[in-house]
Short mmCIF file of C-alpha atoms in Angstrom, two decimals:
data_model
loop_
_atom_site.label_atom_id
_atom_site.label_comp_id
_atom_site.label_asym_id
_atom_site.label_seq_id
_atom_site.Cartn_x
_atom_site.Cartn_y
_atom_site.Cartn_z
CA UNK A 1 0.48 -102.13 46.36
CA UNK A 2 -0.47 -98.49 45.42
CA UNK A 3 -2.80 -100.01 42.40
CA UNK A 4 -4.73 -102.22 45.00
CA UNK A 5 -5.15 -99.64 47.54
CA UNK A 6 -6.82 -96.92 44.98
CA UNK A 7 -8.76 -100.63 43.73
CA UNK A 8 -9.66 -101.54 46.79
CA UNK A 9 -10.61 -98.43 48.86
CA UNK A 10 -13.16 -95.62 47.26
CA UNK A 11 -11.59 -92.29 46.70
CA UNK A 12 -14.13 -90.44 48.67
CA UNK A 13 -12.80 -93.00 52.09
CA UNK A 14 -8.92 -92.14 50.82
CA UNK A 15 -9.98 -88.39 50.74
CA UNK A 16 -11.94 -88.81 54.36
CA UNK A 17 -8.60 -90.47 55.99
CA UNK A 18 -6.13 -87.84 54.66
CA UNK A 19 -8.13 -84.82 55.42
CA UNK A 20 -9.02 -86.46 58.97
CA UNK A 21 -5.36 -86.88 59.36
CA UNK A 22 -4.74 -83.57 58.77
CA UNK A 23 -7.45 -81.56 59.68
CA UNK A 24 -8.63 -82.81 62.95
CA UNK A 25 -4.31 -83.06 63.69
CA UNK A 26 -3.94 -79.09 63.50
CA UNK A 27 -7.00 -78.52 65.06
CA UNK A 28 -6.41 -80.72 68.03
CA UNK A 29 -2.62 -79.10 68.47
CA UNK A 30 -3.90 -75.41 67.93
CA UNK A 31 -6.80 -76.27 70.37
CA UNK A 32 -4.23 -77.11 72.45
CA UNK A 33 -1.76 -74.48 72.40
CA UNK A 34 -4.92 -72.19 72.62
CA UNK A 35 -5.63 -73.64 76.03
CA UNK A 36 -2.72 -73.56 76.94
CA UNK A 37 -2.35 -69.62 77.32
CA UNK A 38 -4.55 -69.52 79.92
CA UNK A 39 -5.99 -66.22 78.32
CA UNK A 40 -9.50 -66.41 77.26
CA UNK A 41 -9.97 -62.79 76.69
CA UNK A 42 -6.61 -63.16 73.98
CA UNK A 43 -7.83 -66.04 72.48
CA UNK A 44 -11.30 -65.86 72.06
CA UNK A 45 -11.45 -64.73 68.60
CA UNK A 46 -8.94 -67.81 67.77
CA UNK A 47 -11.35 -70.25 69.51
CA UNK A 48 -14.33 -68.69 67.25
CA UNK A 49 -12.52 -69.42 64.33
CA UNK A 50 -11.14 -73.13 65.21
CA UNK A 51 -14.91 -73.98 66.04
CA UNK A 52 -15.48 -72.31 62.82
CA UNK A 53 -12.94 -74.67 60.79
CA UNK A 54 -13.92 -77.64 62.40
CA UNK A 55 -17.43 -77.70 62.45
CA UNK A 56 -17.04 -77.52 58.13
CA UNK A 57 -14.18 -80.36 58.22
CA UNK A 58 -16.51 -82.31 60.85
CA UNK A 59 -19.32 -82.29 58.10
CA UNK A 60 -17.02 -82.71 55.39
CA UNK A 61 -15.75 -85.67 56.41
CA UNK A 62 -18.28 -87.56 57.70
CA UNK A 63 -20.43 -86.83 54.25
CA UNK A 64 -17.07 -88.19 52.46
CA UNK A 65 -17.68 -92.05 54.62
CA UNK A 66 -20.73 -91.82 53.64
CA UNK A 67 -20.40 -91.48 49.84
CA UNK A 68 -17.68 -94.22 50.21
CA UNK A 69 -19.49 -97.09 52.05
CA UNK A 70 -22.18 -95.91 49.81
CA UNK A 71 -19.73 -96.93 46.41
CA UNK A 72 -18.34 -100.05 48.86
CA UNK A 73 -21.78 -101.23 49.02
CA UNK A 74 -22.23 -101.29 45.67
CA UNK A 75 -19.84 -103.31 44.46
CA UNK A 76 -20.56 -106.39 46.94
CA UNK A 77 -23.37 -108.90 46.71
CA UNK A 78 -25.90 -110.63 48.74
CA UNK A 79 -25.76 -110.84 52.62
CA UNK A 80 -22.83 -108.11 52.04
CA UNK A 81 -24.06 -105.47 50.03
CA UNK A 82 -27.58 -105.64 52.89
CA UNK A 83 -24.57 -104.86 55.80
CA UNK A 84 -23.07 -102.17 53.86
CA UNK A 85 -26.08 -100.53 52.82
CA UNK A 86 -27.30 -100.39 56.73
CA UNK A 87 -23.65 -99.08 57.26
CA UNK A 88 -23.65 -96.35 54.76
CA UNK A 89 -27.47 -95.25 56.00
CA UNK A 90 -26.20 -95.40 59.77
CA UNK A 91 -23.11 -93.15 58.61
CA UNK A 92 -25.37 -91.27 56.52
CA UNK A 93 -28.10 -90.06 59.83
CA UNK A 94 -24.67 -89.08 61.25
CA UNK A 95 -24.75 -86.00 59.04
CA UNK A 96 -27.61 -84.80 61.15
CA UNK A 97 -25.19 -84.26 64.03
CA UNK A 98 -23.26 -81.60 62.27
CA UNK A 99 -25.57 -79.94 60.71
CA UNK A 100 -27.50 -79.51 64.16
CA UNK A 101 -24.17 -78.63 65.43
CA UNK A 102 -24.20 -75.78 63.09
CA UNK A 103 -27.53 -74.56 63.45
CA UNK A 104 -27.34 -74.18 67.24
CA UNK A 105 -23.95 -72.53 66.46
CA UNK A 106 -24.51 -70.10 64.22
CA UNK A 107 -28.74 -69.79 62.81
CA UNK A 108 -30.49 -70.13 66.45
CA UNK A 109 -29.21 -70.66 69.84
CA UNK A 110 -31.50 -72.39 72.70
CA UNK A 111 -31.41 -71.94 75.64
CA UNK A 112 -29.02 -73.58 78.32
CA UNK A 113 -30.90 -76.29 79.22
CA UNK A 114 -31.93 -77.35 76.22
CA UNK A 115 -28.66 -77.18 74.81
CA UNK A 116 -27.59 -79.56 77.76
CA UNK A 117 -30.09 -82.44 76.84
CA UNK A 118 -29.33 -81.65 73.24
CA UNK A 119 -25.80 -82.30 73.77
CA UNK A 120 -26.33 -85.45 75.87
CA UNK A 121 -28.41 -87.35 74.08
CA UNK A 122 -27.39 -86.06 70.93
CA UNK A 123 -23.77 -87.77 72.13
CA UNK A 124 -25.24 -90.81 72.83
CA UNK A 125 -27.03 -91.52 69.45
CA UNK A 126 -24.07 -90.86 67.63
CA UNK A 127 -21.97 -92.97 69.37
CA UNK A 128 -24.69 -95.88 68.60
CA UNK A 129 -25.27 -94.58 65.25
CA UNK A 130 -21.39 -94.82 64.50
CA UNK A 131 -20.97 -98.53 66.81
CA UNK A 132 -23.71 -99.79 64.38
CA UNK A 133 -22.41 -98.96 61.58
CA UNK A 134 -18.61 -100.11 62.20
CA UNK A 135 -21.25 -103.42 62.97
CA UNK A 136 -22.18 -104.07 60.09
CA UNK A 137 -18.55 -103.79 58.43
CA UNK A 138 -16.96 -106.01 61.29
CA UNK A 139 -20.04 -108.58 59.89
CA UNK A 140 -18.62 -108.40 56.65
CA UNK A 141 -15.27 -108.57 57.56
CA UNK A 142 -15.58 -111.92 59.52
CA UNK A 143 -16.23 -113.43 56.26
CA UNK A 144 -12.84 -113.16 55.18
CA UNK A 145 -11.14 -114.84 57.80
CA UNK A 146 -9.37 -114.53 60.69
CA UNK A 147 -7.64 -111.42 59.60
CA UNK A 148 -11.47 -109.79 58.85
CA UNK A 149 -12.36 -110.75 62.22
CA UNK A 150 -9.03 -108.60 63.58
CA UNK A 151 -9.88 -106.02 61.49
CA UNK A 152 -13.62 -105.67 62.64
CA UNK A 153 -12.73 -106.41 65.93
CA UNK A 154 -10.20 -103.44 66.37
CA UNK A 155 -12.75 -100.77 64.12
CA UNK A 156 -15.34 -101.24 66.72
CA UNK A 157 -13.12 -100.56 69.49
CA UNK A 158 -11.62 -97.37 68.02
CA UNK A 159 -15.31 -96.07 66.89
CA UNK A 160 -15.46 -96.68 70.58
CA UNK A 161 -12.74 -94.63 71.53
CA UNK A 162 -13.06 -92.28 68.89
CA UNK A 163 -17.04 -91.71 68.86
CA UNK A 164 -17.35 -92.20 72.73
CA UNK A 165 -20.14 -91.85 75.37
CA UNK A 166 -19.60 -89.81 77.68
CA UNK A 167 -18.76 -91.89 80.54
CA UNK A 168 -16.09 -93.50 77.74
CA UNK A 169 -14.78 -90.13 76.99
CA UNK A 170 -14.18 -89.57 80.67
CA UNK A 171 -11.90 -92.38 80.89
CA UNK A 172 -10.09 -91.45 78.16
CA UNK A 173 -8.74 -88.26 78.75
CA UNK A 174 -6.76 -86.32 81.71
CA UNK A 175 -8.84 -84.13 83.59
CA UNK A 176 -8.43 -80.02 82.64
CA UNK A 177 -5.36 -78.64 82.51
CA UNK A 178 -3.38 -81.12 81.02
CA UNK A 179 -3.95 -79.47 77.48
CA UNK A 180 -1.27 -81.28 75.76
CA UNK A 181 -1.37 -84.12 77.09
CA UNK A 182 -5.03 -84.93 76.24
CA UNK A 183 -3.81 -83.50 72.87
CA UNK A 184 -1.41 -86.36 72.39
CA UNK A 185 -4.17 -88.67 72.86
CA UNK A 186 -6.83 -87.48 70.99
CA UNK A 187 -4.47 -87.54 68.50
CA UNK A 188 -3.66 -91.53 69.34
CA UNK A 189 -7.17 -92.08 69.23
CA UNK A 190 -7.88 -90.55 66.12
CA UNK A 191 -5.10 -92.22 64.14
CA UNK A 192 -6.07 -95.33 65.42
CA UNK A 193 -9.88 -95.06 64.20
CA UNK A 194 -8.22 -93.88 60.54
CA UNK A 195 -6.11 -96.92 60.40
CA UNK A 196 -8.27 -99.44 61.56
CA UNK A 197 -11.40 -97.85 59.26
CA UNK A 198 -8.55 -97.95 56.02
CA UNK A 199 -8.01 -101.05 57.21
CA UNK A 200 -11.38 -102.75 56.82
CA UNK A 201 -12.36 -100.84 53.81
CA UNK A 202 -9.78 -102.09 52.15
CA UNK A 203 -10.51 -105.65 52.99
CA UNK A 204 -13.88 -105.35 52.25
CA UNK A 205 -13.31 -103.79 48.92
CA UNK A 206 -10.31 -106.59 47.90
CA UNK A 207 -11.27 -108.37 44.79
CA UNK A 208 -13.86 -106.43 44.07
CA UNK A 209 -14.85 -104.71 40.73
CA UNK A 210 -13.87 -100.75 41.00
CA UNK A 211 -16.34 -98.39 39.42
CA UNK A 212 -17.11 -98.57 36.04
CA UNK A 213 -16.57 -95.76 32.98
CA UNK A 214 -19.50 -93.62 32.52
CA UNK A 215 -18.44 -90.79 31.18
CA UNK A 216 -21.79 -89.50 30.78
CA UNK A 217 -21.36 -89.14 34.72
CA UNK A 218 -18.14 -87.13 33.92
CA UNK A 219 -19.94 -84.51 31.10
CA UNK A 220 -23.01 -84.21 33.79
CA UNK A 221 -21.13 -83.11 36.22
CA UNK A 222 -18.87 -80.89 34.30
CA UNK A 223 -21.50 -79.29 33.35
CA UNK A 224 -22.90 -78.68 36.67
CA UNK A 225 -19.82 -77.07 37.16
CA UNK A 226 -19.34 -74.83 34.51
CA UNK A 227 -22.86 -73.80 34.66
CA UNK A 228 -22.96 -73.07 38.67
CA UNK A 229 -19.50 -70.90 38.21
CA UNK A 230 -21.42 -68.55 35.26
CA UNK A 231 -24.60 -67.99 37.78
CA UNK A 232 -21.59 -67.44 40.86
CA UNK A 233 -20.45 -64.26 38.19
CA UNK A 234 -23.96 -63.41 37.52
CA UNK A 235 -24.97 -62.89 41.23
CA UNK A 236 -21.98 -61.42 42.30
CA UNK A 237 -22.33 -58.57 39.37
CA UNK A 238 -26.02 -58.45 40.28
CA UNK A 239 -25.45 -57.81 44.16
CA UNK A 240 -22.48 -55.21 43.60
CA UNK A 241 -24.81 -53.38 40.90
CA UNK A 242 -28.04 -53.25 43.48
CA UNK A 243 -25.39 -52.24 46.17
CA UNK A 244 -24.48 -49.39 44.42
CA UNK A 245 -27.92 -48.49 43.97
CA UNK A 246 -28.98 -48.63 47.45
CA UNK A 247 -26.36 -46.65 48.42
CA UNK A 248 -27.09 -43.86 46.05
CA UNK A 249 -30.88 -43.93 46.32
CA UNK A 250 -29.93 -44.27 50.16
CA UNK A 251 -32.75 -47.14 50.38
CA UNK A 252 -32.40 -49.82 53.71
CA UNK A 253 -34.86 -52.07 52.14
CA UNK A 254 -33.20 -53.07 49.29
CA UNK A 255 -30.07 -53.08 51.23
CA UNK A 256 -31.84 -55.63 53.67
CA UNK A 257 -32.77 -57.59 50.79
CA UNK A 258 -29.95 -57.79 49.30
CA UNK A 259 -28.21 -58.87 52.05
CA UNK A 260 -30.65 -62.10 52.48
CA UNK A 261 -31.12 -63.04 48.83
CA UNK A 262 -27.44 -62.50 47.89
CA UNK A 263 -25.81 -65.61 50.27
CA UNK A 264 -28.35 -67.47 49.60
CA UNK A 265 -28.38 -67.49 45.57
CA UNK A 266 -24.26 -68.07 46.51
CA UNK A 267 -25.00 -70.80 48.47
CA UNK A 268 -27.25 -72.25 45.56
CA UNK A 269 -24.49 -72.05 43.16
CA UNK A 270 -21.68 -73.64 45.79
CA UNK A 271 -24.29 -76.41 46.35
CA UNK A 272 -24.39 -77.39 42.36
CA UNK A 273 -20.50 -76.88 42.02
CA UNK A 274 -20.22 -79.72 44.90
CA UNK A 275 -22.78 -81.81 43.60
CA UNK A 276 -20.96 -81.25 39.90
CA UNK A 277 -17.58 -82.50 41.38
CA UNK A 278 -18.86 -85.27 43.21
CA UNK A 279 -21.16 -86.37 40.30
CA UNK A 280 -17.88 -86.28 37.82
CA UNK A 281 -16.10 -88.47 40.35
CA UNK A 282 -18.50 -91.11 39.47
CA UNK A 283 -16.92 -92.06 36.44
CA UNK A 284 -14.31 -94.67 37.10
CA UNK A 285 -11.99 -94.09 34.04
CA UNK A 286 -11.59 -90.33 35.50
CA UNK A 287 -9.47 -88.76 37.68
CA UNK A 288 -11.61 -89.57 40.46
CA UNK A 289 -9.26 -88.77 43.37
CA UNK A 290 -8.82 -85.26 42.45
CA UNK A 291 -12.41 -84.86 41.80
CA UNK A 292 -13.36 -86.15 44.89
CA UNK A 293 -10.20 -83.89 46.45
CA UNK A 294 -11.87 -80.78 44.41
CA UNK A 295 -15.01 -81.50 45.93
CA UNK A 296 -14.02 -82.12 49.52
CA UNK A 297 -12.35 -78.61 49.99
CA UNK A 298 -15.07 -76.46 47.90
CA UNK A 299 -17.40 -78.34 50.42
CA UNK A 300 -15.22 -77.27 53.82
CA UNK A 301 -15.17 -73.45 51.80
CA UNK A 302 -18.55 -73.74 50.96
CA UNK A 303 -19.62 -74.51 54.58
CA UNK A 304 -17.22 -72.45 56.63
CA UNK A 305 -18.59 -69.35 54.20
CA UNK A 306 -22.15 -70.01 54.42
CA UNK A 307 -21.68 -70.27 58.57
CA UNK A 308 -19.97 -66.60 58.45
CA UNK A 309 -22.71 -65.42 55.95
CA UNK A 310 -25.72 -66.29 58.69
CA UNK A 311 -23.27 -65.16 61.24
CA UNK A 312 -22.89 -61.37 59.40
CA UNK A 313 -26.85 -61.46 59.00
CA UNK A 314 -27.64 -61.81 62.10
CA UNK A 315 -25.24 -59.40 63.29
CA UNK A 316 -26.62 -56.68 60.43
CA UNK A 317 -29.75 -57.70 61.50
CA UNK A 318 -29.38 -57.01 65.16
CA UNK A 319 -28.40 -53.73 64.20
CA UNK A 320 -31.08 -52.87 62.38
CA UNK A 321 -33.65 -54.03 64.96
CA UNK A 322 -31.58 -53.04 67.93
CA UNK A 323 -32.74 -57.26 68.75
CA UNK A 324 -31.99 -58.70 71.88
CA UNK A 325 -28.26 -60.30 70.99
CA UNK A 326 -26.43 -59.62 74.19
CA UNK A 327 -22.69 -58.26 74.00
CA UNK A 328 -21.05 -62.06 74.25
CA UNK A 329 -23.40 -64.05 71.55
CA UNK A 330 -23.07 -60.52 69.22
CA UNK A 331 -18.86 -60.27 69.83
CA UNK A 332 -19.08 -64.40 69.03
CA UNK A 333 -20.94 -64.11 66.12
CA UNK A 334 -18.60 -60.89 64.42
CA UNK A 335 -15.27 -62.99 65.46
CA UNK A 336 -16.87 -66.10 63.34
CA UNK A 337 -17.74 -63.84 60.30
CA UNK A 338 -14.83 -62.62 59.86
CA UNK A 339 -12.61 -65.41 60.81
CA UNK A 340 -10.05 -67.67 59.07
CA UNK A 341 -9.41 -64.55 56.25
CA UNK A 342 -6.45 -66.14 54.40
CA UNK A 343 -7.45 -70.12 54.91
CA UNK A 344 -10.69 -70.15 53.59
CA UNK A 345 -9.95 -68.45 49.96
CA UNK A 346 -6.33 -70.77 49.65
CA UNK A 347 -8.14 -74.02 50.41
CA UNK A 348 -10.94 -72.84 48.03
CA UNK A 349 -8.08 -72.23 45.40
CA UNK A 350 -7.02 -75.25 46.11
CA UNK A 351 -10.12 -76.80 45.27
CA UNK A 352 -10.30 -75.18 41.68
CA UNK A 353 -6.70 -76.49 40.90
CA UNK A 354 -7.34 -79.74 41.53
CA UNK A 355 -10.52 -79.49 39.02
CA UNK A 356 -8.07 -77.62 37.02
CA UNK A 357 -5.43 -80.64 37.41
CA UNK A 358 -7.89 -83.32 36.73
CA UNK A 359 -9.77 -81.16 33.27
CA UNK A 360 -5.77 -81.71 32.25
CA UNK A 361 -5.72 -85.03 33.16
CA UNK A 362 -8.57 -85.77 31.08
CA UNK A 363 -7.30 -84.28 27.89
CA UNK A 364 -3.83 -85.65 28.49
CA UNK A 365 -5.75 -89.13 27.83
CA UNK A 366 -8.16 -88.16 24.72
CA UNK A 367 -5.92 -85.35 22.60
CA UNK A 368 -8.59 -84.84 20.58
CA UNK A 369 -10.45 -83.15 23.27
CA UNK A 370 -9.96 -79.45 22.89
CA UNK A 371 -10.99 -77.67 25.89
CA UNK A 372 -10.12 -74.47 26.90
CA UNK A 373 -5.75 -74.98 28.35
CA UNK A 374 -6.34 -75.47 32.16
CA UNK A 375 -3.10 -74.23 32.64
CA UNK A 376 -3.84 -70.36 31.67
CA UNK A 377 -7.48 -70.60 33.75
CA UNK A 378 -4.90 -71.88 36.72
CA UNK A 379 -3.07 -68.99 36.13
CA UNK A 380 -5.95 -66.42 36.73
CA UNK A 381 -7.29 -68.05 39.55
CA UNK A 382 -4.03 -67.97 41.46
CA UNK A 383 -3.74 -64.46 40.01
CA UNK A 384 -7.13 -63.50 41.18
CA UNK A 385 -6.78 -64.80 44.72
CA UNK A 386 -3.48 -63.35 46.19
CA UNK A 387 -4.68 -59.80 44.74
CA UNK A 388 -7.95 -60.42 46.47
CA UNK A 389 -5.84 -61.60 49.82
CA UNK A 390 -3.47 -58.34 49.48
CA UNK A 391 -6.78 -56.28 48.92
CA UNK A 392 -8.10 -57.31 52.00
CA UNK A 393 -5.02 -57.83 54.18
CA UNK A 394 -2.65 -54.61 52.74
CA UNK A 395 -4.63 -51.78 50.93
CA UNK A 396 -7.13 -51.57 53.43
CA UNK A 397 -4.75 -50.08 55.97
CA UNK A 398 -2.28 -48.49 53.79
CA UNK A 399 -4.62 -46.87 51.06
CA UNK A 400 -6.16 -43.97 51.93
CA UNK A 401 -7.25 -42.41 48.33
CA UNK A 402 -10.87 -43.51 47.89
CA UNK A 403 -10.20 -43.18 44.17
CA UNK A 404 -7.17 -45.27 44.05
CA UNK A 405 -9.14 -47.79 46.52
CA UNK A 406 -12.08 -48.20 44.16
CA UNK A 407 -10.13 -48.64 40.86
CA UNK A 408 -7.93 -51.75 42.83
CA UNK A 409 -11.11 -53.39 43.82
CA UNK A 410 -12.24 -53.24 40.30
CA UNK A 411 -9.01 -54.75 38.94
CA UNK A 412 -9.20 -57.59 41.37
CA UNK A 413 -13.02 -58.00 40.89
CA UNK A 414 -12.12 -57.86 37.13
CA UNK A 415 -9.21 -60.32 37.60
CA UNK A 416 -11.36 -62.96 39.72
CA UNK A 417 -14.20 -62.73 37.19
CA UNK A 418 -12.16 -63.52 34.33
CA UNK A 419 -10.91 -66.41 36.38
CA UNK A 420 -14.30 -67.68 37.40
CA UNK A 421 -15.20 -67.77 33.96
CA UNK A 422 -12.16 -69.33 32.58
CA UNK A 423 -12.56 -72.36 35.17
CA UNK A 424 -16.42 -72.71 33.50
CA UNK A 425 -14.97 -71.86 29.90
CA UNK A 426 -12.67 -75.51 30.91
CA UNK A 427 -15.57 -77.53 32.69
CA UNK A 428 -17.89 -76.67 29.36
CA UNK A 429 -15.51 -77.00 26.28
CA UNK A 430 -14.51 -80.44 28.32
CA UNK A 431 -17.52 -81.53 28.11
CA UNK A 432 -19.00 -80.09 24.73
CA UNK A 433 -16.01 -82.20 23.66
CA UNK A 434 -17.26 -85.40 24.81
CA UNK A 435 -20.71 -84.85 23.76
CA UNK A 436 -19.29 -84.69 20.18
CA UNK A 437 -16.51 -87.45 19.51
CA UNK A 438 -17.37 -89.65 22.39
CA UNK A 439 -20.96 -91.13 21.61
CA UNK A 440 -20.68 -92.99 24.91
CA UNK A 441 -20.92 -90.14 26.71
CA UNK A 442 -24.14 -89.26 25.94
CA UNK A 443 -27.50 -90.50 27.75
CA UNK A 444 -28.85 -93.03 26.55
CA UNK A 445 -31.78 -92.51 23.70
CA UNK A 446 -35.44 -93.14 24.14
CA UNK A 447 -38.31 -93.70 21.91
CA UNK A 448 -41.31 -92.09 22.76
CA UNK A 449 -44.64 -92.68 21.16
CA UNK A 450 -46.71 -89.67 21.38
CA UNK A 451 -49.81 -91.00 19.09
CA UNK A 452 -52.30 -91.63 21.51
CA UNK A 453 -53.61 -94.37 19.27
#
């Protein structure tokens, strides 16, 4: 039954379900014990940093069914591949909902009224946008029967409930105050959509040929990998280096410069490491779960991080202007950058064991690739990240030598780089590997005639 189920259903739609299981679960009980306290002024940096977490596991999971009705629609023919394509382009214009989410969040807030219409109407075309897609696989799935019809049947009426209008979504739930009761159902509803969307991708994807071994796809994206870890070092070195110079030659300009350039070249790199792990998922003799796993939580870091690094900019940049951020918008934003302190580095770590775990995986099936052991770059990254956590959380309130301050933040800058690196040292030898005793994994060769007779 396992075997069918990992046949059947794309690993990006398995990663989707299980991280909407338990993501949105904690954040719909901690949004309701928050409530629940009936002390805004307590919780407000709490509620900053749930918005914070769930705004990156809103986009990260909605990109995820979107990569899997993508693969879905692939492997079916005909009338059926035309449905899924529509679905996966419906699911993919619901990215735009997010993203917008997180602009008017964190980059640029409107004003109120336009933030009312923008809400409304930005409701209602998701709603349609997700109804049309669940369509198109409820059109598919009455081609298998009476059980397809079920299937499609009950996915549109929990995208209904779960993706609601907002006349729906008044029915739905108690009125205020009732905190944990509407948490119980929200939770109800949500479970529901998961198991009836499981549900029909699996039926849909029954009998159908899984994805094929490229391992070219695999070396690519290892690669990508390895290569956007190396420029993570490089920038980081670069930006503490210029720090230290603007500090000493006492100069706001390059300070300002560095301070917009810097999480932006970041950014960059965690872009490429996503699109590595995503790209190495493609190959279906892989560890494709894991991959896709590894790519799902360095894309929830990789958001949540970039949201707090435009949040600390425009807080530094208010200062430096003396702009026009009020007290509320300029408390908001410093709550949101430095939010979520411990979660966002573990599930990051978590993300680079998994890569770690799945590098192993791959030379536990070809011996004679000899990559760099996983097991000692595992070692420095979990290393490198509690002494960066106690850094942060204990000898900034119990050191008081500057000397003894600066010499433990270069040991744990020392101990991440050498971690960093190790994780690209794996990705590259991997793949170097392949490129030598596995002809298959290179790209294909092409003749070129350069004589212009």
């Amino acid at each position: 039954m396992i075997d069918r189920l990992r046949t059947s259903i794309p690993p990006a739609i398995i990663a989707a379900l299980a991280i909407a299981l338990v993501g949105d679960s904690a954040a719909t009980l901690y949004e309701a014990h928050l409530l629940s306290t009936r002390d805004f002024s307590a919780t407000r940096g709490a509620f900053d940093a749930l918005n914070l977490g769930a705004l990156a596991l809103w986009l990260t999971v909605t990109l995820l069914i979107a990569l899997g009705l993508g693969e879905l629609s692939g492997r079916l023919r005909g009338g059926a591949q035309t449905l899924m394509v529509l679905a996966t382009a419906v699911a993919a214009m619901a990215l735009a909902r997010p993203l917008m989410a997180i602009y008017v969040t964190y980059v640029d807030r409107p004003d109120g009224k336009w933030l009312r219409d923008y809400y409304l109407w930005s409701g209602r075309v998701s709603a349609v946008l997700w109804l049309a897609s669940a369509g198109c696989m409820a059109a598919v799935l009455a081609r298998r029967g009476p059980i397809g019809i079920a299937v499609g049947a009950a996915l549109i009426v929990a995208t209904a409930i779960d993706h609601p209008f907002r006349t729906v979504a008044g029915w739905l739930t108690f009125d205020h105050g009732h905190a944990w009761a509407n948490a119980v159902l929200d939770l109800i509803y949500q479970w529901a959509y998961v198991a009836a969307l499981g549900a029909a991708v699996y039926l849909i994807g029954q009998g159908t040929s899984p994805a094929p071994a490229e391992p070219v796809r695999l070396v690519a994206g290892l690669e990508r990998i390895g290569t956007a870890l190396v420029a993570r070092v490089v920038i980081a070195i670069g930006v503490a280096t210029f720090t230290l110079m603007a500090i000493g030659a006492k100069s706001p300009g390059l300070g300002k410069l560095l301070v917009t350039v810097g999480p932006v070249a970041l950014l960059a790199t965690a872009i490429a490491q996503v699109s590595g792990l995503f790209t190495a998922a493609r190959d279906g003799a892989g560890p494709r779960l894991r991959l896709i796993g590894a790519g799902a939580l360095t894309l929830w870091t990789m958001t949540a991080t970039a949201c707090q690094a435009v949040a600390a900019y425009r807080v530094a940049r208010d200062r430096w202007s003396r702009g026009d951020l009020d007290s509320w918008e300029r408390d908001r934003l410093e709550a949101a950058a430095s939010a979520l302190p411990n979660l966002i580095p573990l599930v990051g770590l978590a993300g680079l064991l998994l890569l770690l775990s799945a590098i192993a995986s791959v030379r536990a099936r070809r011996p004679a690739v000899a990559a760099a052991t996983p097991g000692s770059a595992a070692a420095w990254v979990v290393g490198g990240t509690l002494a960066a956590l106690f850094l942060q959380r204990y000898a900034l309130r119990n050191i008081h030598d500057v000397g003894e301050f600066v010499m433990l933040t270069l040991l744990v800058a020392t101990a991440n780089v050498i971690a960093t690196i190790a994780v690209a040292r794996c990705c590259h030898q991997t793949a170097w590997a392949f490129r030598t005793l596995d002809p298959d994994a290179l790209p294909p060769a092409r003749l070129v005639d350069r004589n212009p007779m």
